[in-house]
């Protein structure tokens, strides 16, 4: 989200999509919202991230979302954190401060608990190693994914949200090698993201990558009942998932 | 003038469901959920408002001690007790809100709760059970047969969203518990005793399963 407008990202380049009303109208956001276990919202404003404005949009968004919501982007103080949580978020997604201001992350965890903090890690793959990035993928940390994950775990972050910048928005599938490698060493739940474009990509992330959860922002590949069908595809592969009656929501249109 | 008339009319309008705001966690999501299922509800802050409410919802995220301190410091303790024990109004406690119904909680030093349910809120013995706490995420809840039921329409079990490190421990589980779930052990997922209802999970974060529970409570 950027200034209330929803964006699509490909390799971290952004393309504007529309505001929440437009998404609701054209892409049946409710059908999407009622088929996911958790919603993650990022403030991807590249210049100065306005947390107040972001929170206002989050309030609107959360009115029709009855699942846990994780939100992040530009959270740089305890006041920012309170604002995002008061707007309806259950978890804070933290990227840059894990590297630049670990004390802040520690104070978030002290105040809200580690279950409230998701460390998001963006990375690119080179021939022999990986390199992670902060500031919306613009600055290298000089760390490998393993080193970065260890750092987040030492701070006591509750979950890792791992995004392959190379695969982001391509729809060609998750980076299963790295996901598998990280899920084997990570002590906390791992959410894999970047590259999902087809139903079997979700299943691959869980069964081959051994991730605890898989995430897509590529909603336009899964419009209308797409995510509902994705869920049932996963359940058919014996992945144990929460289930609920989607038709219930339709009676409240 | 018109605004004044409206204010007076609102004053006499019976409020179906009141969500008690006592400074503990996110009440907005509970409010949103009730709005979505078209339940007439409001957020209340005072003893007077609590006493004129037909049904109460007590949400809560945070520590047991801080929650009880807040309730007492805001002068709500007696009003909630009166509404539940004397007026016999229905109450639904959510997560920490349910745990406050117990005799005591051990978080942040032993603290007395409302004492409506002979139980204690105790930390999961994570090491003994070999589990990580908090218990977080969707988990399956198995319902126990009770005459008035929060779980009408959901079959024998359903998935709900949990976030907690403490759980209610009750010696007379059969009498007070209305469902259970597994996390290293079988623990109480909800309670029901006369007009008192509580869920350890978050119905407002459990998609349609949770909305069904909220609707069932509001239709009691």
Tab-separated table of C-alpha atoms in Angstrom:
chain	number	residue	atom	x	y	z
A	1	UNK	CA	0.000	0.000	0.000
A	2	UNK	CA	1.217	3.495	-0.854
A	3	UNK	CA	-0.856	6.521	0.171
A	4	UNK	CA	-3.925	4.309	0.349
A	5	UNK	CA	-3.305	2.918	-3.132
A	6	UNK	CA	-2.544	-0.780	-3.458
A	7	UNK	CA	0.538	-1.711	-5.415
A	8	UNK	CA	1.859	-4.731	-7.241
A	9	UNK	CA	5.540	-5.405	-7.028
A	10	UNK	CA	7.811	-7.125	-9.518
A	11	UNK	CA	11.397	-7.524	-8.336
A	12	UNK	CA	10.539	-4.669	-5.961
A	13	UNK	CA	9.498	-2.272	-8.747
A	14	UNK	CA	6.035	-1.005	-7.964
A	15	UNK	CA	2.991	-0.643	-10.114
A	16	UNK	CA	-0.117	1.096	-8.853
A	17	UNK	CA	-3.281	-0.985	-8.733
A	18	UNK	CA	-6.046	0.978	-7.048
A	19	UNK	CA	-7.525	1.906	-3.689
A	20	UNK	CA	-9.457	-0.432	-1.422
A	21	UNK	CA	-12.848	0.427	-2.971
A	22	UNK	CA	-11.513	-0.264	-6.439
A	23	UNK	CA	-10.020	-3.575	-5.345
A	24	UNK	CA	-13.267	-4.490	-3.639
A	25	UNK	CA	-15.277	-3.692	-6.715
A	26	UNK	CA	-13.054	-5.132	-9.411
A	27	UNK	CA	-11.339	-7.975	-7.679
A	28	UNK	CA	-13.834	-9.112	-5.081
A	29	UNK	CA	-11.542	-8.376	-2.154
A	30	UNK	CA	-14.018	-9.985	0.227
A	31	UNK	CA	-13.626	-13.364	-1.480
A	32	UNK	CA	-9.874	-12.956	-1.071
A	33	UNK	CA	-10.114	-11.778	2.513
A	34	UNK	CA	-12.326	-14.710	3.459
A	35	UNK	CA	-9.957	-17.337	2.127
A	36	UNK	CA	-6.709	-16.508	3.911
A	37	UNK	CA	-5.358	-17.387	7.358
A	38	UNK	CA	-3.638	-14.079	7.784
A	39	UNK	CA	-3.352	-10.746	6.004
A	40	UNK	CA	-0.046	-8.917	5.646
A	41	UNK	CA	-0.055	-5.255	4.650
A	42	UNK	CA	3.085	-3.313	3.785
A	43	UNK	CA	3.521	0.404	3.553
A	44	UNK	CA	5.717	0.577	0.445
A	45	UNK	CA	5.939	4.340	0.116
A	46	UNK	CA	9.484	4.881	-1.077
A	47	UNK	CA	10.067	8.431	0.127
A	48	UNK	CA	8.924	9.202	3.643
A	49	UNK	CA	6.610	6.569	5.032
A	50	UNK	CA	3.619	8.277	6.656
A	51	UNK	CA	2.588	5.904	9.459
A	52	UNK	CA	-0.459	8.011	10.386
A	53	UNK	CA	-1.880	7.874	6.873
A	54	UNK	CA	-1.037	4.166	6.643
A	55	UNK	CA	-2.883	3.533	9.919
A	56	UNK	CA	-5.947	5.355	8.638
A	57	UNK	CA	-6.017	3.050	5.624
A	58	UNK	CA	-5.466	0.058	7.859
A	59	UNK	CA	-8.541	1.007	9.899
A	60	UNK	CA	-10.655	0.949	6.723
A	61	UNK	CA	-9.133	-2.306	5.563
A	62	UNK	CA	-9.575	-4.099	8.891
A	63	UNK	CA	-13.305	-3.372	9.039
A	64	UNK	CA	-14.042	-6.414	6.916
A	65	UNK	CA	-11.088	-8.604	7.845
A	66	UNK	CA	-11.671	-11.186	10.566
A	67	UNK	CA	-8.302	-12.843	10.647
A	68	UNK	CA	-4.968	-11.845	12.159
A	69	UNK	CA	-3.410	-8.846	10.415
A	70	UNK	CA	0.319	-8.154	10.255
A	71	UNK	CA	1.380	-4.707	9.106
A	72	UNK	CA	4.632	-2.914	8.591
A	73	UNK	CA	6.757	-0.475	6.687
A	74	UNK	CA	8.308	2.605	8.253
A	75	UNK	CA	7.711	1.689	11.903
A	76	UNK	CA	10.500	3.632	13.597
A	77	UNK	CA	9.238	4.360	17.128
A	78	UNK	CA	7.081	2.916	19.866
A	79	UNK	CA	4.417	5.530	18.975
A	80	UNK	CA	4.358	4.228	15.391
A	81	UNK	CA	3.953	0.711	16.759
A	82	UNK	CA	1.008	1.674	18.965
A	83	UNK	CA	-0.628	3.513	16.067
A	84	UNK	CA	-0.432	0.458	13.781
A	85	UNK	CA	-1.714	-1.905	16.480
A	86	UNK	CA	-4.564	0.442	17.416
A	87	UNK	CA	-5.532	0.542	13.742
A	88	UNK	CA	-6.351	-3.160	13.888
A	89	UNK	CA	-3.037	-4.936	13.315
A	90	UNK	CA	-2.130	-7.886	15.521
A	91	UNK	CA	1.505	-8.076	14.503
A	92	UNK	CA	4.194	-5.646	13.413
A	93	UNK	CA	6.384	-6.478	10.436
A	94	UNK	CA	9.876	-5.077	10.911
A	95	UNK	CA	12.562	-4.966	8.234
A	96	UNK	CA	15.168	-2.183	8.408
A	97	UNK	CA	15.367	-1.700	12.227
A	98	UNK	CA	16.466	-5.322	12.740
A	99	UNK	CA	19.783	-4.156	11.274
A	100	UNK	CA	19.900	-0.420	11.954
A	101	UNK	CA	18.163	-0.186	15.331
A	102	UNK	CA	18.025	-3.548	17.133
A	103	UNK	CA	17.337	-1.785	20.473
A	104	UNK	CA	14.030	-0.582	19.053
A	105	UNK	CA	13.086	-4.134	18.072
A	106	UNK	CA	14.002	-5.332	21.567
A	107	UNK	CA	11.777	-2.647	23.098
A	108	UNK	CA	8.872	-3.690	20.816
A	109	UNK	CA	9.276	-7.275	21.967
A	110	UNK	CA	9.424	-6.197	25.600
A	111	UNK	CA	6.250	-4.150	25.198
A	112	UNK	CA	4.156	-6.334	22.901
A	113	UNK	CA	5.709	-9.806	23.153
A	114	UNK	CA	7.669	-11.743	20.558
A	115	UNK	CA	4.476	-13.155	19.000
A	116	UNK	CA	3.793	-9.594	17.853
A	117	UNK	CA	7.009	-9.122	15.884
A	118	UNK	CA	7.618	-10.526	12.405
A	119	UNK	CA	11.078	-9.932	10.953
A	120	UNK	CA	10.865	-9.498	7.210
A	121	UNK	CA	13.979	-10.331	5.223
A	122	UNK	CA	14.448	-9.479	1.532
A	123	UNK	CA	17.260	-11.163	-0.359
A	124	UNK	CA	18.865	-11.742	-3.732
A	125	UNK	CA	20.675	-14.852	-4.804
A	126	UNK	CA	24.153	-14.777	-6.333
A	127	UNK	CA	26.114	-17.709	-7.715
A	128	UNK	CA	27.447	-18.994	-4.441
A	129	UNK	CA	25.795	-16.952	-1.741
A	130	UNK	CA	22.803	-14.831	-0.790
A	131	UNK	CA	22.712	-11.149	0.125
A	132	UNK	CA	19.990	-9.460	2.166
A	133	UNK	CA	18.643	-5.927	1.734
A	134	UNK	CA	16.917	-3.278	3.809
A	135	UNK	CA	15.198	0.062	2.999
A	136	UNK	CA	12.749	-1.496	0.514
A	137	UNK	CA	15.453	-3.602	-1.061
A	138	UNK	CA	17.698	-0.645	-1.835
A	139	UNK	CA	20.582	-1.135	0.625
A	140	UNK	CA	22.656	-4.257	1.066
A	141	UNK	CA	23.288	-5.412	4.617
A	142	UNK	CA	26.302	-7.461	3.601
A	143	UNK	CA	24.709	-10.417	5.375
A	144	UNK	CA	23.640	-13.776	3.987
A	145	UNK	CA	20.093	-14.946	4.650
A	146	UNK	CA	21.344	-17.364	7.333
A	147	UNK	CA	23.222	-14.605	9.149
A	148	UNK	CA	20.259	-12.251	8.919
A	149	UNK	CA	17.825	-14.905	10.236
A	150	UNK	CA	20.150	-15.636	13.176
A	151	UNK	CA	20.271	-11.939	13.962
A	152	UNK	CA	16.457	-11.695	14.003
A	153	UNK	CA	16.208	-14.801	16.163
A	154	UNK	CA	18.718	-13.468	18.657
A	155	UNK	CA	16.523	-10.395	19.044
A	156	UNK	CA	13.654	-12.817	19.788
A	157	UNK	CA	11.486	-11.997	16.781
A	158	UNK	CA	8.478	-14.316	16.657
A	159	UNK	CA	8.416	-15.125	12.952
A	160	UNK	CA	10.451	-14.702	9.783
A	161	UNK	CA	8.882	-13.389	6.572
A	162	UNK	CA	11.344	-14.274	3.823
A	163	UNK	CA	11.061	-12.733	0.346
A	164	UNK	CA	13.134	-13.563	-2.701
A	165	UNK	CA	13.555	-10.285	-4.580
A	166	UNK	CA	14.558	-12.220	-7.705
A	167	UNK	CA	11.314	-14.182	-7.736
A	168	UNK	CA	9.054	-11.373	-6.445
A	169	UNK	CA	6.137	-10.757	-8.794
A	170	UNK	CA	7.352	-13.181	-11.463
A	171	UNK	CA	4.743	-15.841	-10.764
A	172	UNK	CA	7.351	-18.466	-11.554
A	173	UNK	CA	7.351	-20.113	-8.157
A	174	UNK	CA	9.104	-19.775	-4.806
A	175	UNK	CA	12.865	-20.070	-4.305
A	176	UNK	CA	12.543	-23.532	-2.791
A	177	UNK	CA	16.294	-24.177	-2.271
A	178	UNK	CA	16.787	-21.243	0.039
A	179	UNK	CA	13.431	-21.721	1.774
A	180	UNK	CA	14.329	-25.308	2.565
A	181	UNK	CA	17.783	-24.335	3.780
A	182	UNK	CA	16.380	-21.657	6.092
A	183	UNK	CA	13.466	-23.705	7.405
A	184	UNK	CA	15.997	-26.332	8.495
A	185	UNK	CA	17.998	-23.883	10.597
A	186	UNK	CA	15.292	-21.462	11.702
A	187	UNK	CA	13.945	-21.841	15.239
A	188	UNK	CA	10.853	-19.723	14.571
A	189	UNK	CA	8.023	-20.094	12.051
A	190	UNK	CA	9.002	-19.223	8.488
A	191	UNK	CA	6.650	-17.548	6.002
A	192	UNK	CA	7.879	-17.930	2.427
A	193	UNK	CA	7.137	-15.263	-0.154
A	194	UNK	CA	8.100	-14.147	-3.654
A	195	UNK	CA	7.151	-15.833	-6.905
A	196	UNK	CA	3.849	-17.583	-6.282
A	197	UNK	CA	1.737	-17.649	-9.441
A	198	UNK	CA	0.026	-21.018	-9.491
A	199	UNK	CA	-1.793	-23.295	-7.049
A	200	UNK	CA	1.024	-25.831	-6.861
A	201	UNK	CA	3.500	-23.119	-5.825
A	202	UNK	CA	1.736	-22.826	-2.448
A	203	UNK	CA	1.908	-26.582	-1.951
A	204	UNK	CA	5.578	-26.699	-3.035
A	205	UNK	CA	6.517	-24.081	-0.444
A	206	UNK	CA	5.040	-26.172	2.359
A	207	UNK	CA	5.891	-29.706	1.249
A	208	UNK	CA	9.238	-29.170	-0.486
A	209	UNK	CA	10.388	-25.918	1.097
A	210	UNK	CA	9.117	-27.010	4.537
A	211	UNK	CA	7.955	-23.455	5.235
A	212	UNK	CA	5.359	-23.002	7.967
A	213	UNK	CA	3.313	-20.670	5.783
A	214	UNK	CA	3.283	-19.369	2.227
A	215	UNK	CA	2.366	-15.872	1.159
A	216	UNK	CA	1.402	-14.150	-2.064
A	217	UNK	CA	0.763	-10.537	-2.963
A	218	UNK	CA	0.023	-11.568	-6.499
A	219	UNK	CA	-3.697	-11.440	-5.827
A	220	UNK	CA	-4.483	-10.882	-9.470
A	221	UNK	CA	-3.429	-14.396	-10.289
A	222	UNK	CA	-5.951	-15.542	-7.728
A	223	UNK	CA	-8.979	-13.363	-8.292
A	224	UNK	CA	-12.525	-14.319	-7.407
A	225	UNK	CA	-12.376	-17.816	-5.933
A	226	UNK	CA	-8.691	-18.304	-6.754
A	227	UNK	CA	-7.446	-18.342	-3.182
A	228	UNK	CA	-10.321	-20.542	-2.048
A	229	UNK	CA	-9.352	-23.028	-4.731
A	230	UNK	CA	-5.699	-22.697	-3.732
A	231	UNK	CA	-6.669	-23.672	-0.178
A	232	UNK	CA	-8.572	-26.733	-1.290
A	233	UNK	CA	-5.672	-27.738	-3.554
A	234	UNK	CA	-3.396	-27.609	-0.513
A	235	UNK	CA	-5.854	-29.550	1.625
A	236	UNK	CA	-6.030	-32.236	-1.066
A	237	UNK	CA	-2.264	-32.621	-0.673
A	238	UNK	CA	-2.904	-33.469	2.991
A	239	UNK	CA	-1.630	-30.128	4.273
A	240	UNK	CA	-3.358	-29.551	7.602
A	241	UNK	CA	-5.068	-26.168	7.333
A	242	UNK	CA	-7.761	-24.328	9.220
A	243	UNK	CA	-11.144	-24.555	7.551
A	244	UNK	CA	-14.272	-22.466	7.680
A	245	UNK	CA	-17.450	-21.875	5.736
A	246	UNK	CA	-16.891	-19.162	3.140
A	247	UNK	CA	-20.569	-19.036	2.215
A	248	UNK	CA	-21.307	-17.634	5.678
A	249	UNK	CA	-19.823	-14.293	4.590
A	250	UNK	CA	-22.014	-14.124	1.511
A	251	UNK	CA	-25.124	-13.919	3.686
A	252	UNK	CA	-23.864	-10.555	4.990
A	253	UNK	CA	-23.361	-8.865	1.631
B	1	UNK	CA	-31.156	21.346	19.068
B	2	UNK	CA	-31.572	18.372	16.792
B	3	UNK	CA	-28.273	16.980	18.039
B	4	UNK	CA	-29.466	17.339	21.626
B	5	UNK	CA	-32.681	15.495	20.913
B	6	UNK	CA	-30.715	12.753	19.228
B	7	UNK	CA	-28.387	12.558	22.216
B	8	UNK	CA	-31.334	12.188	24.599
B	9	UNK	CA	-32.940	9.549	22.411
B	10	UNK	CA	-29.680	7.625	22.288
B	11	UNK	CA	-29.548	7.728	26.051
B	12	UNK	CA	-32.800	5.794	26.288
B	13	UNK	CA	-32.081	3.457	23.449
B	14	UNK	CA	-31.472	0.041	24.983
B	15	UNK	CA	-28.086	-1.164	23.901
B	16	UNK	CA	-28.019	-4.793	22.965
B	17	UNK	CA	-24.331	-5.538	23.283
B	18	UNK	CA	-21.661	-3.474	24.982
B	19	UNK	CA	-17.955	-4.015	24.523
B	20	UNK	CA	-16.111	-3.000	27.676
B	21	UNK	CA	-13.141	-0.747	27.021
B	22	UNK	CA	-10.717	-0.850	29.946
B	23	UNK	CA	-7.494	-0.086	28.144
B	24	UNK	CA	-6.459	-3.656	27.446
B	25	UNK	CA	-5.855	-4.394	23.820
B	26	UNK	CA	-7.664	-4.138	20.582
B	27	UNK	CA	-11.406	-3.650	20.933
B	28	UNK	CA	-11.753	-2.325	17.409
B	29	UNK	CA	-11.634	-5.796	15.853
B	30	UNK	CA	-14.418	-7.068	18.133
B	31	UNK	CA	-16.472	-3.984	17.256
B	32	UNK	CA	-15.833	-4.531	13.518
B	33	UNK	CA	-16.885	-8.172	13.753
B	34	UNK	CA	-20.174	-7.332	15.501
B	35	UNK	CA	-20.852	-4.575	12.995
B	36	UNK	CA	-20.290	-6.980	10.139
B	37	UNK	CA	-22.863	-9.441	11.480
B	38	UNK	CA	-25.224	-6.486	11.973
B	39	UNK	CA	-25.382	-6.586	15.751
B	40	UNK	CA	-26.317	-3.343	17.466
B	41	UNK	CA	-23.297	-2.719	19.671
B	42	UNK	CA	-21.316	0.013	21.317
B	43	UNK	CA	-18.081	0.502	23.186
B	44	UNK	CA	-18.558	1.427	26.851
B	45	UNK	CA	-16.170	2.931	29.386
B	46	UNK	CA	-18.229	3.564	32.511
B	47	UNK	CA	-20.001	1.676	35.297
B	48	UNK	CA	-23.315	3.340	34.403
B	49	UNK	CA	-23.127	2.188	30.795
B	50	UNK	CA	-22.236	-1.337	31.894
B	51	UNK	CA	-25.269	-1.493	34.169
B	52	UNK	CA	-27.658	-0.400	31.436
B	53	UNK	CA	-26.333	-2.956	28.933
B	54	UNK	CA	-28.150	-6.168	28.143
B	55	UNK	CA	-25.089	-8.145	27.144
B	56	UNK	CA	-21.431	-7.550	27.824
B	57	UNK	CA	-18.277	-8.509	25.989
B	58	UNK	CA	-15.002	-8.345	27.895
B	59	UNK	CA	-12.069	-8.548	25.459
B	60	UNK	CA	-8.472	-8.359	26.586
B	61	UNK	CA	-4.865	-8.745	25.590
B	62	UNK	CA	-2.016	-8.255	28.062
B	63	UNK	CA	-1.255	-9.216	31.631
B	64	UNK	CA	-3.807	-10.487	34.178
B	65	UNK	CA	-2.609	-8.103	36.880
B	66	UNK	CA	-2.728	-5.029	34.685
B	67	UNK	CA	-6.205	-5.978	33.464
B	68	UNK	CA	-7.653	-6.327	36.985
B	69	UNK	CA	-5.888	-3.123	38.073
B	70	UNK	CA	-7.393	-1.261	35.130
B	71	UNK	CA	-10.894	-2.600	35.827
B	72	UNK	CA	-10.667	-1.540	39.471
B	73	UNK	CA	-8.977	1.808	38.852
B	74	UNK	CA	-11.666	2.739	36.351
B	75	UNK	CA	-14.377	1.844	38.861
B	76	UNK	CA	-15.810	-0.959	36.722
B	77	UNK	CA	-15.316	-3.954	39.026
B	78	UNK	CA	-18.533	-3.625	41.053
B	79	UNK	CA	-20.626	-2.757	38.001
B	80	UNK	CA	-19.449	-5.838	36.081
B	81	UNK	CA	-20.037	-8.033	39.135
B	82	UNK	CA	-23.519	-6.617	39.607
B	83	UNK	CA	-24.425	-6.997	35.929
B	84	UNK	CA	-23.299	-10.628	35.888
B	85	UNK	CA	-24.174	-11.929	39.373
B	86	UNK	CA	-27.267	-9.914	40.320
B	87	UNK	CA	-28.816	-8.836	37.023
B	88	UNK	CA	-27.695	-12.152	35.498
B	89	UNK	CA	-26.849	-10.492	32.214
B	90	UNK	CA	-24.937	-12.495	29.661
B	91	UNK	CA	-21.200	-11.868	29.445
B	92	UNK	CA	-18.623	-13.133	26.952
B	93	UNK	CA	-14.963	-12.953	27.924
B	94	UNK	CA	-12.429	-13.206	25.129
B	95	UNK	CA	-8.875	-14.508	25.700
B	96	UNK	CA	-7.572	-12.645	28.778
B	97	UNK	CA	-11.166	-11.470	29.291
B	98	UNK	CA	-12.191	-15.086	29.920
B	99	UNK	CA	-9.239	-15.754	32.215
B	100	UNK	CA	-10.315	-12.857	34.440
B	101	UNK	CA	-13.428	-14.912	35.345
B	102	UNK	CA	-11.151	-17.223	37.349
B	103	UNK	CA	-10.299	-16.944	41.044
B	104	UNK	CA	-6.783	-15.844	40.309
B	105	UNK	CA	-4.066	-15.360	37.737
B	106	UNK	CA	-0.359	-15.942	38.246
B	107	UNK	CA	0.964	-13.503	35.624
B	108	UNK	CA	3.005	-10.633	37.121
B	109	UNK	CA	2.463	-11.979	40.642
B	110	UNK	CA	-0.690	-13.641	41.999
B	111	UNK	CA	-3.778	-11.488	41.320
B	112	UNK	CA	-7.407	-12.053	42.252
B	113	UNK	CA	-9.858	-12.299	39.376
B	114	UNK	CA	-13.673	-12.077	39.387
B	115	UNK	CA	-13.886	-15.553	40.907
B	116	UNK	CA	-17.004	-16.645	38.984
B	117	UNK	CA	-15.298	-19.816	37.779
B	118	UNK	CA	-13.312	-21.880	40.321
B	119	UNK	CA	-10.127	-21.860	38.278
B	120	UNK	CA	-6.733	-20.223	37.900
B	121	UNK	CA	-4.963	-18.731	34.896
B	122	UNK	CA	-1.600	-20.485	34.759
B	123	UNK	CA	1.306	-20.397	32.338
B	124	UNK	CA	1.698	-23.408	30.051
B	125	UNK	CA	4.590	-25.442	31.518
B	126	UNK	CA	6.367	-25.166	28.165
B	127	UNK	CA	9.461	-27.176	29.081
B	128	UNK	CA	7.530	-30.013	30.676
B	129	UNK	CA	5.169	-30.193	27.709
B	130	UNK	CA	7.895	-29.646	25.119
B	131	UNK	CA	6.042	-26.782	23.451
B	132	UNK	CA	6.832	-23.223	22.445
B	133	UNK	CA	4.841	-20.410	23.997
B	134	UNK	CA	2.925	-18.361	23.172
B	135	UNK	CA	0.551	-20.814	21.589
B	136	UNK	CA	-0.195	-18.912	18.408
B	137	UNK	CA	-2.216	-19.654	15.290
B	138	UNK	CA	-5.307	-21.589	14.295
B	139	UNK	CA	-6.044	-24.713	16.294
B	140	UNK	CA	-8.911	-27.170	16.298
B	141	UNK	CA	-11.445	-26.792	19.101
B	142	UNK	CA	-13.601	-29.749	20.169
B	143	UNK	CA	-17.003	-28.872	21.572
B	144	UNK	CA	-18.535	-30.465	24.620
B	145	UNK	CA	-22.287	-30.935	24.778
B	146	UNK	CA	-23.968	-28.073	26.592
B	147	UNK	CA	-27.637	-27.048	26.518
B	148	UNK	CA	-27.150	-23.395	25.521
B	149	UNK	CA	-24.453	-23.399	22.980
B	150	UNK	CA	-22.020	-20.873	21.538
B	151	UNK	CA	-21.080	-23.392	18.873
B	152	UNK	CA	-24.458	-23.990	17.295
B	153	UNK	CA	-24.076	-24.632	13.581
B	154	UNK	CA	-20.395	-25.547	13.727
B	155	UNK	CA	-20.648	-29.323	14.095
B	156	UNK	CA	-18.475	-31.140	16.609
B	157	UNK	CA	-15.292	-29.141	16.183
B	158	UNK	CA	-13.949	-26.088	14.355
B	159	UNK	CA	-10.733	-24.073	13.906
B	160	UNK	CA	-10.127	-20.909	15.883
B	161	UNK	CA	-7.267	-18.432	16.253
B	162	UNK	CA	-5.291	-18.450	19.520
B	163	UNK	CA	-2.580	-16.206	20.963
B	164	UNK	CA	-1.782	-16.951	24.603
B	165	UNK	CA	0.862	-18.146	27.041
B	166	UNK	CA	-1.527	-18.765	29.948
B	167	UNK	CA	-4.542	-21.031	30.050
B	168	UNK	CA	-7.365	-21.586	32.475
B	169	UNK	CA	-6.873	-24.531	34.811
B	170	UNK	CA	-10.040	-25.755	36.519
B	171	UNK	CA	-10.481	-28.792	38.742
B	172	UNK	CA	-14.129	-29.178	37.760
B	173	UNK	CA	-13.423	-28.993	34.060
B	174	UNK	CA	-16.466	-31.059	33.114
B	175	UNK	CA	-18.786	-28.592	34.808
B	176	UNK	CA	-17.396	-25.323	33.479
B	177	UNK	CA	-15.615	-26.046	30.231
B	178	UNK	CA	-17.598	-26.057	26.975
B	179	UNK	CA	-14.766	-27.003	24.614
B	180	UNK	CA	-11.138	-28.013	24.608
B	181	UNK	CA	-8.100	-27.943	22.330
B	182	UNK	CA	-4.702	-29.616	22.273
B	183	UNK	CA	-1.410	-27.857	22.717
B	184	UNK	CA	1.069	-30.107	24.480
B	185	UNK	CA	-1.911	-30.970	26.680
B	186	UNK	CA	-5.670	-30.806	26.547
B	187	UNK	CA	-6.617	-27.323	27.707
B	188	UNK	CA	-9.843	-25.360	28.176
B	189	UNK	CA	-10.747	-23.524	24.965
B	190	UNK	CA	-14.002	-22.073	26.297
B	191	UNK	CA	-16.099	-21.916	29.452
B	192	UNK	CA	-19.808	-21.729	30.093
B	193	UNK	CA	-21.583	-21.465	33.427
B	194	UNK	CA	-25.125	-20.097	33.659
B	195	UNK	CA	-24.988	-16.622	32.049
B	196	UNK	CA	-21.177	-16.603	31.906
B	197	UNK	CA	-19.372	-17.440	28.654
B	198	UNK	CA	-15.748	-17.208	27.688
B	199	UNK	CA	-13.426	-18.200	24.854
B	200	UNK	CA	-9.679	-18.582	25.097
B	201	UNK	CA	-9.464	-18.090	21.313
B	202	UNK	CA	-10.264	-14.902	19.413
B	203	UNK	CA	-13.629	-15.252	17.637
B	204	UNK	CA	-13.068	-11.850	15.996
B	205	UNK	CA	-9.939	-13.254	14.313
B	206	UNK	CA	-11.274	-16.669	13.348
B	207	UNK	CA	-13.064	-15.883	10.090
B	208	UNK	CA	-16.606	-17.223	9.779
B	209	UNK	CA	-16.196	-19.750	12.610
B	210	UNK	CA	-15.635	-16.874	15.002
B	211	UNK	CA	-18.449	-14.773	13.573
B	212	UNK	CA	-20.830	-17.707	14.124
B	213	UNK	CA	-19.765	-17.830	17.795
B	214	UNK	CA	-20.300	-14.079	18.185
B	215	UNK	CA	-23.682	-14.296	16.485
B	216	UNK	CA	-24.720	-17.210	18.710
B	217	UNK	CA	-23.762	-15.211	21.789
B	218	UNK	CA	-25.638	-12.143	20.603
B	219	UNK	CA	-28.740	-14.243	19.899
B	220	UNK	CA	-28.833	-15.840	23.360
